[in-house]
């Protein structure tokens, strides 16, 4: 089969790595397309290098901009590309604007669409990602769900054909790469002790585009009384730089260390050594779970409900008191069932696609 896989944002490189390997091993012809949504070396190339994702056959260089402009620009070029390449299937990942543009371009050309990480719901329609995932799920022919909860969400919306619960492909990547992560070395480079710091990431529009929310988050990090290593996404960095009051707040928070976005192995190393993760990322909630690190989620809802139900994740929004209490009280429950599969989701996906 000729399969066009479309990626564009950082977590999609992590998801595509095992699937691409499995599809090619099964004898498919994979055409890898990078939309260009993430373009900094540290947000893109280093992930391809570390994870051994093949060089994209096409890089559309669309780059991020406003939602409509970005999605529309991708839609146009992807349509042309799909006409030229004539894939038998278009494979999309997760919930970004790249996912929506590729799914929509393919569906309009009546090319079958396969969605990896189908069925996730936050039930919060103000989140751009929620809109993307709902639409893509409804135009996909094959829907690869990480969990039974995701498949049940689809059933509630009347989507039952082509649905397969395969496990989570991010766990496939972690299974292979976690042992290569060098926590001692990376924590030493960052000037922290294993288990003596919190790792933080913040990039959701609802947190970054709201100065009040960002200020509350910084205040909470500053009040923790232990080092907080904050890997700052470019979106967040530009908000912090543009706002003198926020910059000043961060400057006086001496235990909060704002570092650049980290490559995959360094992220896994820092996560593995952290007392807890403070994040609004989706993927990192699962990665923390897999590595046995408690998570404090800076949102009021999560798609990854299993992490909360098992006691490994606490939803706190941006209330400083709740963030501090949850982080200080973060414990490691005795049980950590393999709710995201066995790390072989990609092979299942390749088998199903291969018929
Ligand atoms: C996007 C996804 C989000 C995903 C995240 C992973 C959408 C709607 N959101 O959010 O679901 O969790 O990627 O990181 O698709 N920027 C750079 N360099 C880069 C990339 C981005 O400077 O390489 C800056 C730009 O100023 C850009 C901003 O970051 O405007 C936001 O990038 P964008 O891709 O729009 O959204 P993310 O917040 O990264």
CSV table of C-alpha atoms and ligand atoms in Angstrom, one decimal:
chain,number,residue,atom,x,y,z
A,1,UNK,CA,0.0,0.0,0.0
A,2,UNK,CA,1.1,3.5,-0.6
A,3,UNK,CA,0.5,5.4,2.6
A,4,UNK,CA,0.9,9.2,3.1
A,5,UNK,CA,1.7,9.9,6.8
A,6,UNK,CA,1.3,13.5,7.7
A,7,UNK,CA,3.0,15.0,10.8
A,8,UNK,CA,3.9,18.5,11.8
A,9,UNK,CA,4.0,19.1,15.5
A,10,UNK,CA,6.4,17.8,18.1
A,11,UNK,CA,4.3,15.0,19.7
A,12,UNK,CA,3.4,13.7,16.2
A,13,UNK,CA,7.1,12.8,15.6
A,14,UNK,CA,7.0,10.7,18.8
A,15,UNK,CA,3.8,9.0,17.6
A,16,UNK,CA,4.9,8.5,14.0
A,17,UNK,CA,8.3,6.9,14.9
A,18,UNK,CA,7.0,3.3,15.8
A,19,UNK,CA,4.2,3.4,13.3
A,20,UNK,CA,6.4,4.4,10.4
A,21,UNK,CA,8.8,1.6,11.4
A,22,UNK,CA,6.1,-1.0,11.5
A,23,UNK,CA,4.4,0.1,8.3
A,24,UNK,CA,7.7,0.0,6.4
A,25,UNK,CA,8.6,-3.4,7.9
A,26,UNK,CA,5.3,-4.7,6.6
A,27,UNK,CA,6.3,-3.8,3.1
A,28,UNK,CA,4.2,-0.7,2.6
A,29,UNK,CA,5.4,2.3,0.7
A,30,UNK,CA,5.3,5.2,3.2
A,31,UNK,CA,5.4,8.8,2.0
A,32,UNK,CA,6.2,11.0,5.0
A,33,UNK,CA,4.9,14.5,4.9
A,34,UNK,CA,5.9,17.3,7.3
A,35,UNK,CA,3.5,20.2,7.3
A,36,UNK,CA,6.1,22.5,8.8
A,37,UNK,CA,3.8,23.5,11.8
A,38,UNK,CA,6.8,23.1,14.1
A,39,UNK,CA,9.9,24.3,12.5
A,40,UNK,CA,12.6,25.2,15.1
A,41,UNK,CA,15.4,22.6,15.1
A,42,UNK,CA,14.7,21.9,18.8
A,43,UNK,CA,11.0,21.4,18.1
A,44,UNK,CA,11.4,19.2,15.1
A,45,UNK,CA,14.7,18.0,13.6
A,46,UNK,CA,16.1,16.7,16.9
A,47,UNK,CA,13.1,14.4,17.3
A,48,UNK,CA,13.6,12.9,13.9
A,49,UNK,CA,17.3,12.4,14.7
A,50,UNK,CA,16.9,10.9,18.1
A,51,UNK,CA,13.9,8.7,17.3
A,52,UNK,CA,15.2,7.5,13.9
A,53,UNK,CA,12.2,8.8,12.0
A,54,UNK,CA,13.0,8.8,8.3
A,55,UNK,CA,13.6,12.2,6.6
A,56,UNK,CA,10.3,13.5,5.4
A,57,UNK,CA,9.7,13.1,1.6
A,58,UNK,CA,8.0,16.5,1.6
A,59,UNK,CA,8.2,19.4,3.9
A,60,UNK,CA,5.4,21.9,3.2
A,61,UNK,CA,7.0,24.7,5.3
A,62,UNK,CA,3.6,26.1,6.2
A,63,UNK,CA,4.7,27.2,9.7
A,64,UNK,CA,2.5,28.2,12.5
A,65,UNK,CA,0.2,31.2,12.4
A,66,UNK,CA,-3.4,31.8,13.3
A,67,UNK,CA,-5.6,28.7,13.3
A,68,UNK,CA,-7.6,29.5,10.2
A,69,UNK,CA,-4.6,30.7,8.2
A,70,UNK,CA,-2.4,27.8,9.2
A,71,UNK,CA,-5.1,25.1,8.6
A,72,UNK,CA,-6.2,26.7,5.3
A,73,UNK,CA,-2.7,27.0,4.0
A,74,UNK,CA,-2.0,23.3,4.8
A,75,UNK,CA,-5.3,22.2,3.3
A,76,UNK,CA,-4.4,23.8,-0.1
A,77,UNK,CA,-1.0,22.3,-0.4
A,78,UNK,CA,-1.9,18.9,1.0
A,79,UNK,CA,-4.7,18.6,-1.6
A,80,UNK,CA,-2.3,19.2,-4.4
A,81,UNK,CA,0.2,16.8,-2.9
A,82,UNK,CA,-2.4,14.0,-2.4
A,83,UNK,CA,-3.5,14.5,-6.1
A,84,UNK,CA,0.1,14.1,-7.2
A,85,UNK,CA,1.1,11.2,-4.9
A,86,UNK,CA,-2.2,9.4,-5.1
A,87,UNK,CA,-1.9,7.5,-1.8
A,88,UNK,CA,-4.2,4.5,-1.0
A,89,UNK,CA,-4.5,5.8,2.6
A,90,UNK,CA,-3.7,9.0,4.5
A,91,UNK,CA,-2.5,8.5,8.1
A,92,UNK,CA,-2.9,11.3,10.6
A,93,UNK,CA,-2.0,11.6,14.3
A,94,UNK,CA,-3.5,13.2,17.3
A,95,UNK,CA,-5.3,16.5,17.3
A,96,UNK,CA,-3.3,19.4,15.8
A,97,UNK,CA,-4.2,21.7,13.0
A,98,UNK,CA,-1.9,19.5,10.8
A,99,UNK,CA,-4.2,16.5,11.7
A,100,UNK,CA,-7.3,18.3,10.7
A,101,UNK,CA,-5.9,19.8,7.4
A,102,UNK,CA,-4.6,16.4,6.3
A,103,UNK,CA,-7.7,14.5,7.2
A,104,UNK,CA,-10.0,17.0,5.5
A,105,UNK,CA,-7.9,17.3,2.4
A,106,UNK,CA,-7.9,13.5,2.0
A,107,UNK,CA,-11.6,13.0,2.8
A,108,UNK,CA,-12.6,15.6,0.1
A,109,UNK,CA,-10.5,13.6,-2.4
A,110,UNK,CA,-12.3,10.4,-1.2
A,111,UNK,CA,-9.0,9.0,0.0
A,112,UNK,CA,-9.4,6.8,3.1
A,113,UNK,CA,-8.2,8.3,6.3
A,114,UNK,CA,-6.7,6.5,9.3
A,115,UNK,CA,-6.5,8.4,12.6
A,116,UNK,CA,-4.0,7.3,15.2
A,117,UNK,CA,-5.1,8.4,18.8
A,118,UNK,CA,-8.8,8.4,17.8
A,119,UNK,CA,-11.7,8.9,20.3
A,120,UNK,CA,-10.0,11.2,22.8
A,121,UNK,CA,-12.2,13.8,24.3
A,122,UNK,CA,-11.8,16.6,26.8
A,123,UNK,CA,-15.4,17.7,26.3
A,124,UNK,CA,-14.2,21.2,26.2
A,125,UNK,CA,-15.0,22.7,22.8
A,126,UNK,CA,-13.1,25.9,23.4
A,127,UNK,CA,-9.9,23.9,23.0
A,128,UNK,CA,-8.7,24.0,19.4
A,129,UNK,CA,-7.5,20.4,19.8
A,130,UNK,CA,-11.0,19.2,20.8
A,131,UNK,CA,-12.5,20.6,17.6
A,132,UNK,CA,-9.7,19.0,15.5
A,133,UNK,CA,-10.1,15.6,17.0
A,134,UNK,CA,-13.9,15.5,16.8
A,135,UNK,CA,-13.9,16.5,13.1
A,136,UNK,CA,-11.1,14.1,12.2
A,137,UNK,CA,-12.7,11.2,14.0
A,138,UNK,CA,-15.9,11.8,12.0
A,139,UNK,CA,-14.2,11.7,8.6
A,140,UNK,CA,-11.9,8.8,9.3
A,141,UNK,CA,-12.3,5.3,7.9
A,142,UNK,CA,-9.9,3.6,10.3
A,143,UNK,CA,-9.9,4.8,13.9
A,144,UNK,CA,-7.0,3.6,16.1
A,145,UNK,CA,-8.0,4.1,19.8
A,146,UNK,CA,-5.4,4.0,22.6
A,147,UNK,CA,-8.0,2.8,25.2
A,148,UNK,CA,-11.5,1.4,25.6
A,149,UNK,CA,-12.7,4.7,26.9
A,150,UNK,CA,-11.7,6.3,23.6
A,151,UNK,CA,-13.7,3.7,21.7
A,152,UNK,CA,-16.7,4.3,24.0
A,153,UNK,CA,-16.5,8.0,23.3
A,154,UNK,CA,-16.7,7.3,19.6
A,155,UNK,CA,-19.6,4.9,20.1
A,156,UNK,CA,-21.5,7.7,22.0
A,157,UNK,CA,-21.1,9.8,18.9
A,158,UNK,CA,-22.3,7.0,16.6
A,159,UNK,CA,-18.9,6.1,15.2
A,160,UNK,CA,-18.4,2.4,15.4
A,161,UNK,CA,-17.2,1.3,12.0
A,162,UNK,CA,-13.5,0.9,11.5
A,163,UNK,CA,-12.8,1.4,15.2
A,164,UNK,CA,-9.9,-0.6,16.7
A,165,UNK,CA,-8.5,-0.4,20.3
A,166,UNK,CA,-4.8,-1.0,19.7
A,167,UNK,CA,-3.0,0.7,22.7
A,168,UNK,CA,-1.1,3.9,22.7
A,169,UNK,CA,1.8,4.5,20.3
A,170,UNK,CA,3.6,6.9,22.6
A,171,UNK,CA,4.1,4.0,24.9
A,172,UNK,CA,5.7,2.1,22.0
A,173,UNK,CA,8.2,4.8,21.7
A,174,UNK,CA,8.8,5.0,25.5
A,175,UNK,CA,9.2,1.3,25.7
A,176,UNK,CA,12.1,1.4,23.3
A,177,UNK,CA,13.7,4.6,24.3
A,178,UNK,CA,13.2,4.9,28.1
A,179,UNK,CA,16.2,2.8,28.9
A,180,UNK,CA,18.5,5.1,26.8
A,181,UNK,CA,17.5,8.1,28.8
A,182,UNK,CA,20.4,9.1,31.1
A,183,UNK,CA,18.7,10.7,34.1
A,184,UNK,CA,21.9,11.1,36.2
A,185,UNK,CA,23.8,12.9,33.4
A,186,UNK,CA,20.9,15.1,32.3
A,187,UNK,CA,20.0,16.2,35.8
A,188,UNK,CA,23.6,17.0,36.5
A,189,UNK,CA,23.8,19.1,33.4
A,190,UNK,CA,20.7,21.0,34.5
A,191,UNK,CA,22.1,21.4,38.0
A,192,UNK,CA,19.4,19.4,39.9
A,193,UNK,CA,19.4,16.2,41.9
A,194,UNK,CA,17.3,13.2,40.9
A,195,UNK,CA,14.0,13.4,42.9
A,196,UNK,CA,14.9,16.9,44.1
A,197,UNK,CA,13.0,18.9,41.5
A,198,UNK,CA,9.8,19.3,39.6
A,199,UNK,CA,9.7,19.2,35.8
A,200,UNK,CA,7.2,21.7,34.2
A,201,UNK,CA,5.9,22.4,30.7
A,202,UNK,CA,3.2,24.9,29.7
A,203,UNK,CA,2.0,25.5,26.2
A,204,UNK,CA,-1.9,25.4,26.0
A,205,UNK,CA,-3.4,28.5,24.6
A,206,UNK,CA,-5.7,28.8,27.6
A,207,UNK,CA,-2.7,29.1,29.9
A,208,UNK,CA,-0.2,31.0,27.7
A,209,UNK,CA,-2.5,33.5,26.0
A,210,UNK,CA,-3.9,34.7,29.3
A,211,UNK,CA,-1.4,36.7,31.3
A,212,UNK,CA,-3.3,36.2,34.5
A,213,UNK,CA,-3.2,32.4,34.1
A,214,UNK,CA,0.5,32.5,33.3
A,215,UNK,CA,1.2,34.7,36.3
A,216,UNK,CA,-0.7,32.3,38.6
A,217,UNK,CA,1.3,29.4,37.3
A,218,UNK,CA,4.6,31.2,37.8
A,219,UNK,CA,3.6,32.2,41.4
A,220,UNK,CA,2.7,28.6,42.1
A,221,UNK,CA,6.0,27.3,40.8
A,222,UNK,CA,7.9,29.9,42.8
A,223,UNK,CA,6.0,28.9,46.0
A,224,UNK,CA,7.0,25.2,45.8
A,225,UNK,CA,10.2,25.6,47.6
A,226,UNK,CA,12.1,23.1,45.4
A,227,UNK,CA,13.7,23.7,42.0
A,228,UNK,CA,11.3,23.7,39.1
A,229,UNK,CA,12.9,22.9,35.7
A,230,UNK,CA,10.6,24.6,33.2
A,231,UNK,CA,11.1,23.6,29.6
A,232,UNK,CA,9.6,26.6,27.9
A,233,UNK,CA,7.7,26.1,24.6
A,234,UNK,CA,8.4,28.9,22.0
A,235,UNK,CA,4.8,30.1,22.3
A,236,UNK,CA,5.2,30.5,26.1
A,237,UNK,CA,8.6,32.1,25.7
A,238,UNK,CA,7.3,34.8,23.4
A,239,UNK,CA,4.5,35.6,25.8
A,240,UNK,CA,6.9,35.8,28.7
A,241,UNK,CA,9.4,38.0,26.8
A,242,UNK,CA,6.7,40.3,25.5
A,243,UNK,CA,5.2,41.0,29.0
A,244,UNK,CA,7.6,42.9,31.4
A,245,UNK,CA,5.5,42.1,34.5
A,246,UNK,CA,5.7,38.3,33.7
A,247,UNK,CA,9.4,38.5,32.9
A,248,UNK,CA,10.0,40.2,36.2
A,249,UNK,CA,7.9,37.6,38.1
A,250,UNK,CA,10.0,34.8,36.6
A,251,UNK,CA,13.3,36.6,37.3
A,252,UNK,CA,12.6,36.9,41.0
A,253,UNK,CA,11.5,33.3,41.2
A,254,UNK,CA,15.0,32.0,41.8
A,255,UNK,CA,14.1,28.3,42.1
A,256,UNK,CA,12.2,28.3,38.8
A,257,UNK,CA,14.7,27.7,36.0
A,258,UNK,CA,13.4,28.4,32.5
A,259,UNK,CA,15.2,26.1,30.1
A,260,UNK,CA,14.8,25.6,26.3
A,261,UNK,CA,12.5,22.9,24.9
A,262,UNK,CA,14.3,19.6,25.4
A,263,UNK,CA,14.8,16.9,22.9
A,264,UNK,CA,13.0,13.6,23.4
A,265,UNK,CA,15.7,11.6,25.4
A,266,UNK,CA,16.5,14.6,27.6
A,267,UNK,CA,12.8,15.0,28.3
A,268,UNK,CA,12.4,11.4,29.3
A,269,UNK,CA,15.5,11.6,31.4
A,270,UNK,CA,14.3,14.7,33.2
A,271,UNK,CA,10.8,13.3,33.7
A,272,UNK,CA,12.1,10.0,35.0
A,273,UNK,CA,14.1,11.9,37.7
A,274,UNK,CA,11.4,14.3,38.7
A,275,UNK,CA,9.5,14.4,42.0
A,276,UNK,CA,6.4,15.2,39.9
A,277,UNK,CA,5.5,16.6,36.5
A,278,UNK,CA,3.6,19.9,36.3
A,279,UNK,CA,2.1,20.2,32.9
A,280,UNK,CA,-0.7,21.1,30.5
A,281,UNK,CA,0.6,18.7,27.9
A,282,UNK,CA,-1.6,15.7,26.9
A,283,UNK,CA,1.2,13.3,25.9
A,284,UNK,CA,3.3,14.0,28.9
A,285,UNK,CA,0.6,12.9,31.3
A,286,UNK,CA,0.8,9.4,29.8
A,287,UNK,CA,4.6,9.5,29.7
A,288,UNK,CA,4.7,10.3,33.4
A,289,UNK,CA,2.3,7.5,34.1
A,290,UNK,CA,4.4,5.0,32.2
A,291,UNK,CA,7.6,6.1,34.0
A,292,UNK,CA,5.8,6.1,37.4
A,293,UNK,CA,6.0,9.8,38.0
A,294,UNK,CA,3.1,11.6,39.6
A,295,UNK,CA,1.5,14.3,37.4
A,296,UNK,CA,-0.2,17.6,38.3
A,297,UNK,CA,-2.2,18.8,35.3
A,298,UNK,CA,-2.6,22.6,34.9
A,299,UNK,CA,-6.0,22.1,33.3
A,300,UNK,CA,-9.5,21.5,34.6
A,301,UNK,CA,-10.1,18.5,32.4
A,302,UNK,CA,-8.1,15.7,30.7
A,303,UNK,CA,-8.5,13.3,27.8
A,304,UNK,CA,-6.3,10.9,29.7
A,305,UNK,CA,-8.9,10.0,32.4
A,306,UNK,CA,-7.2,6.8,33.3
A,307,UNK,CA,-4.2,8.7,34.8
A,308,UNK,CA,-6.6,10.4,37.2
A,309,UNK,CA,-8.7,7.4,38.0
A,310,UNK,CA,-5.6,5.4,39.0
A,311,UNK,CA,-4.5,8.2,41.3
A,312,UNK,CA,-1.4,9.2,39.4
A,313,UNK,CA,-2.7,12.5,38.1
A,314,UNK,CA,-4.4,15.5,39.7
A,315,UNK,CA,-6.3,18.2,37.8
A,316,UNK,CA,-5.7,21.6,39.3
A,317,UNK,CA,-6.3,24.2,36.7
A,318,UNK,CA,-4.3,27.4,37.4
A,319,UNK,CA,-5.2,28.0,41.0
A,320,UNK,CA,-1.8,28.5,42.7
A,321,UNK,CA,-3.0,27.0,46.0
A,322,UNK,CA,-4.2,23.8,44.3
A,323,UNK,CA,-1.1,23.6,42.2
A,324,UNK,CA,1.2,23.9,45.3
A,325,UNK,CA,-0.9,21.5,47.4
A,326,UNK,CA,-1.1,18.8,44.6
A,327,UNK,CA,2.6,19.1,43.8
A,328,UNK,CA,3.8,18.9,47.5
A,329,UNK,CA,1.4,16.0,48.2
A,330,UNK,CA,2.2,14.1,45.0
A,331,UNK,CA,2.5,10.4,45.9
A,332,UNK,CA,3.2,7.3,43.9
A,333,UNK,CA,0.2,4.9,44.2
A,334,UNK,CA,1.0,1.2,44.7
A,335,UNK,CA,-0.8,0.2,41.5
A,336,UNK,CA,-0.1,1.3,37.9
A,337,UNK,CA,-2.0,-1.0,35.6
A,338,UNK,CA,-1.0,-1.0,31.9
A,339,UNK,CA,-4.0,1.1,30.8
A,340,UNK,CA,-2.2,2.4,27.7
A,341,UNK,CA,-1.4,-1.0,26.2
A,342,UNK,CA,1.8,-3.1,26.0
A,343,UNK,CA,3.9,-0.9,23.8
A,344,UNK,CA,3.1,-2.8,20.6
A,345,UNK,CA,0.3,-0.6,19.3
A,346,UNK,CA,2.1,0.3,16.1
A,347,UNK,CA,2.5,-3.4,15.0
A,348,UNK,CA,-1.2,-3.8,15.5
A,349,UNK,CA,-1.9,-0.7,13.4
A,350,UNK,CA,0.3,-2.0,10.6
A,351,UNK,CA,-1.4,-5.4,10.7
A,352,UNK,CA,-4.9,-3.9,10.5
A,353,UNK,CA,-3.9,-1.5,7.7
A,354,UNK,CA,-2.2,-4.4,5.9
A,355,UNK,CA,-5.6,-6.2,5.9
B,1,LIG,C1,0.5,22.6,18.8
B,1,LIG,C2,-0.8,21.8,18.8
B,1,LIG,C3,-1.0,21.2,20.2
B,1,LIG,C4,0.2,20.3,20.5
B,1,LIG,C5,1.4,21.2,20.4
B,1,LIG,C6,2.6,20.4,20.7
B,1,LIG,C7,-2.6,22.9,17.4
B,1,LIG,C8,-3.9,23.6,17.5
B,1,LIG,N1,-2.0,22.7,18.6
B,1,LIG,O1,0.4,23.6,19.8
B,1,LIG,O2,-2.2,20.3,20.1
B,1,LIG,O3,0.0,19.9,21.9
B,1,LIG,O4,1.5,21.7,19.1
B,1,LIG,O5,3.7,21.2,21.0
B,1,LIG,O6,-2.2,22.4,16.4
B,1,LIG,N2,6.6,28.2,17.5
B,1,LIG,C9,7.9,28.4,17.3
B,1,LIG,N3,8.7,27.4,16.7
B,1,LIG,C10,8.2,26.2,16.4
B,1,LIG,C11,6.8,26.0,16.6
B,1,LIG,C12,6.0,27.0,17.2
B,1,LIG,O7,8.5,29.5,17.5
B,1,LIG,O8,8.9,25.3,15.9
B,1,LIG,C13,5.8,29.2,18.1
B,1,LIG,C14,5.2,30.2,17.1
B,1,LIG,O9,5.2,31.4,17.7
B,1,LIG,C15,3.7,29.7,17.1
B,1,LIG,C16,3.5,29.2,18.5
B,1,LIG,O10,4.8,28.7,18.9
B,1,LIG,O11,2.9,30.7,16.7
B,1,LIG,C17,2.4,28.2,18.6
B,1,LIG,O12,2.7,27.1,17.7
B,1,LIG,P1,1.4,26.2,17.2
B,1,LIG,O13,2.0,25.1,16.3
B,1,LIG,O14,0.4,27.1,16.6
B,1,LIG,O15,0.8,25.7,18.5
B,1,LIG,P2,1.4,24.8,19.7
B,1,LIG,O16,1.1,25.6,20.9
B,1,LIG,O17,2.8,24.4,19.5
